[in-house]
């Protein structure tokens, strides 16, 4: 009887263990397929950065609706929603964002050799 109870318990627990072992992987690149190392990737409260080849990985995820958000300086932030039922690979291509700024004026002062004070 004791062995039967352990077997029944194990059979019911096995599906629960497998629920938390899904993963999402992928690569982040620009429109020309150049990797974007250091891009920020967020997935439902978890955050990671892409590696030198633009790849990322999230593990121990639960099934259900997920929202992946990718951002990188100089590029438009992109979001993708999906239903996670099995391990998935999601590659994302980011578009450059137009950055328009006002003109920048740079001024400098240099003391001459004969001036009363010098700058260090």
mmCIF file of C-alpha atoms in Angstrom:
data_model
loop_
_atom_site.group_PDB
_atom_site.id
_atom_site.type_symbol
_atom_site.label_atom_id
_atom_site.label_comp_id
_atom_site.label_asym_id
_atom_site.label_seq_id
_atom_site.Cartn_x
_atom_site.Cartn_y
_atom_site.Cartn_z
ATOM 1 C CA UNK A 1 0.000 0.000 0.000
ATOM 2 C CA UNK A 2 2.854 2.363 0.840
ATOM 3 C CA UNK A 3 4.507 1.771 -2.553
ATOM 4 C CA UNK A 4 1.212 2.404 -4.303
ATOM 5 C CA UNK A 5 0.790 5.764 -2.524
ATOM 6 C CA UNK A 6 4.339 6.829 -3.468
ATOM 7 C CA UNK A 7 3.772 5.811 -7.092
ATOM 8 C CA UNK A 8 0.465 7.691 -7.310
ATOM 9 C CA UNK A 9 2.052 10.775 -5.717
ATOM 10 C CA UNK A 10 4.973 10.666 -8.172
ATOM 11 C CA UNK A 11 2.642 10.318 -11.161
ATOM 12 C CA UNK A 12 0.669 13.407 -10.100
ATOM 13 C CA UNK A 13 3.787 15.477 -9.308
ATOM 14 C CA UNK A 14 5.621 14.772 -12.576
ATOM 15 C CA UNK A 15 3.495 17.151 -14.717
ATOM 16 C CA UNK A 16 3.872 19.922 -12.131
ATOM 17 C CA UNK A 17 7.658 19.667 -12.221
ATOM 18 C CA UNK A 18 7.732 19.927 -16.004
ATOM 19 C CA UNK A 19 5.633 23.127 -16.006
ATOM 20 C CA UNK A 20 8.451 25.265 -14.612
ATOM 21 C CA UNK A 21 11.134 24.093 -17.013
ATOM 22 C CA UNK A 22 10.328 25.936 -20.215
ATOM 23 C CA UNK A 23 12.838 28.284 -21.810
ATOM 24 C CA UNK A 24 12.935 31.141 -24.301
ATOM 25 C CA UNK A 25 16.089 31.831 -26.301
ATOM 26 C CA UNK A 26 16.929 33.991 -29.263
ATOM 27 C CA UNK A 27 19.112 36.642 -30.853
ATOM 28 C CA UNK A 28 18.725 40.396 -31.057
ATOM 29 C CA UNK A 29 20.045 42.113 -34.185
ATOM 30 C CA UNK A 30 19.604 45.302 -36.186
ATOM 31 C CA UNK A 31 17.972 45.531 -39.613
ATOM 32 C CA UNK A 32 21.245 44.482 -41.286
ATOM 33 C CA UNK A 33 21.487 41.327 -39.115
ATOM 34 C CA UNK A 34 24.342 42.745 -37.015
ATOM 35 C CA UNK A 35 24.240 41.470 -33.430
ATOM 36 C CA UNK A 36 23.395 43.999 -30.718
ATOM 37 C CA UNK A 37 25.486 43.028 -27.662
ATOM 38 C CA UNK A 38 24.277 44.504 -24.384
ATOM 39 C CA UNK A 39 20.645 44.955 -25.445
ATOM 40 C CA UNK A 40 18.203 44.753 -22.526
ATOM 41 C CA UNK A 41 15.693 41.901 -22.761
ATOM 42 C CA UNK A 42 12.775 41.679 -20.302
ATOM 43 C CA UNK A 43 10.334 38.814 -19.912
ATOM 44 C CA UNK A 44 7.561 39.128 -17.306
ATOM 45 C CA UNK A 45 9.679 40.607 -14.521
ATOM 46 C CA UNK A 46 12.984 38.954 -15.435
ATOM 47 C CA UNK A 47 15.739 40.986 -17.108
ATOM 48 C CA UNK A 48 18.923 39.990 -18.926
ATOM 49 C CA UNK A 49 21.439 41.494 -21.357
ATOM 50 C CA UNK A 50 22.430 40.001 -24.688
ATOM 51 C CA UNK A 51 25.885 38.469 -25.064
ATOM 52 C CA UNK A 52 28.550 39.462 -27.611
ATOM 53 C CA UNK A 53 26.753 37.550 -30.376
ATOM 54 C CA UNK A 54 23.379 39.130 -29.489
ATOM 55 C CA UNK A 55 21.926 35.998 -27.880
ATOM 56 C CA UNK A 56 19.795 35.788 -24.730
ATOM 57 C CA UNK A 57 18.196 33.001 -22.684
ATOM 58 C CA UNK A 58 15.453 32.743 -20.060
ATOM 59 C CA UNK A 59 14.936 29.444 -18.222
ATOM 60 C CA UNK A 60 12.552 27.988 -15.637
ATOM 61 C CA UNK A 61 9.513 29.675 -17.142
ATOM 62 C CA UNK A 62 5.877 28.734 -16.675
ATOM 63 C CA UNK A 63 3.367 28.079 -19.417
ATOM 64 C CA UNK A 64 1.028 30.864 -20.407
ATOM 65 C CA UNK A 65 0.984 34.328 -21.893
ATOM 66 C CA UNK A 66 4.347 36.103 -21.905
ATOM 67 C CA UNK A 67 5.503 39.545 -23.036
ATOM 68 C CA UNK A 68 9.066 39.977 -24.308
ATOM 69 C CA UNK A 69 10.427 43.550 -24.378
ATOM 70 C CA UNK A 70 13.735 44.445 -26.059
ATOM 71 C CA UNK A 71 15.471 47.823 -25.845
ATOM 72 C CA UNK A 72 18.841 49.172 -26.965
ATOM 73 C CA UNK A 73 20.266 52.691 -27.102
ATOM 74 C CA UNK A 74 19.610 54.276 -30.493
ATOM 75 C CA UNK A 75 16.924 51.742 -31.444
ATOM 76 C CA UNK A 76 13.156 51.595 -31.042
ATOM 77 C CA UNK A 77 11.928 49.428 -28.171
ATOM 78 C CA UNK A 78 10.009 46.388 -29.386
ATOM 79 C CA UNK A 79 7.482 44.177 -27.582
ATOM 80 C CA UNK A 80 6.237 40.736 -28.535
ATOM 81 C CA UNK A 81 3.450 38.848 -26.772
ATOM 82 C CA UNK A 82 3.157 35.085 -27.149
ATOM 83 C CA UNK A 83 1.687 31.993 -25.518
ATOM 84 C CA UNK A 84 4.460 29.834 -24.059
ATOM 85 C CA UNK A 85 3.551 26.137 -24.279
ATOM 86 C CA UNK A 86 6.988 24.685 -25.129
ATOM 87 C CA UNK A 87 10.590 25.878 -25.447
ATOM 88 C CA UNK A 88 10.726 28.700 -27.985
ATOM 89 C CA UNK A 89 13.321 30.591 -29.998
ATOM 90 C CA UNK A 90 12.413 34.219 -30.667
ATOM 91 C CA UNK A 91 14.753 36.336 -32.798
ATOM 92 C CA UNK A 92 14.041 40.064 -32.933
ATOM 93 C CA UNK A 93 15.274 42.734 -35.335
ATOM 94 C CA UNK A 94 15.348 46.295 -33.975
ATOM 95 C CA UNK A 95 14.913 49.413 -36.104
ATOM 96 C CA UNK A 96 17.076 52.493 -35.533
ATOM 97 C CA UNK A 97 15.292 55.420 -33.934
ATOM 98 C CA UNK A 98 15.689 58.914 -35.279
ATOM 99 C CA UNK A 99 17.531 61.034 -32.751
ATOM 100 C CA UNK A 100 17.236 64.726 -33.388
ATOM 101 C CA UNK A 101 18.951 67.076 -30.990
ATOM 102 C CA UNK A 102 19.559 70.774 -30.837
ATOM 103 C CA UNK A 103 22.974 72.007 -31.803
ATOM 104 C CA UNK A 104 25.704 71.671 -29.222
ATOM 105 C CA UNK A 105 28.119 74.528 -28.589
ATOM 106 C CA UNK A 106 31.507 73.654 -27.139
ATOM 107 C CA UNK A 107 33.562 76.452 -25.561
ATOM 108 C CA UNK A 108 37.001 76.346 -24.036
ATOM 109 C CA UNK A 109 39.281 78.790 -22.273
ATOM 110 C CA UNK A 110 43.019 78.622 -22.325
ATOM 111 C CA UNK A 111 45.261 80.733 -20.168
ATOM 112 C CA UNK A 112 48.226 82.329 -21.863
ATOM 113 C CA UNK A 113 51.712 81.986 -20.450
ATOM 114 C CA UNK A 114 51.665 85.566 -19.161
ATOM 115 C CA UNK A 115 48.283 85.459 -17.444
ATOM 116 C CA UNK A 116 48.027 85.769 -13.661
ATOM 117 C CA UNK A 117 46.315 82.424 -13.169
ATOM 118 C CA UNK A 118 46.593 79.055 -14.832
ATOM 119 C CA UNK A 119 44.191 76.194 -15.235
ATOM 120 C CA UNK A 120 45.017 72.652 -14.297
#
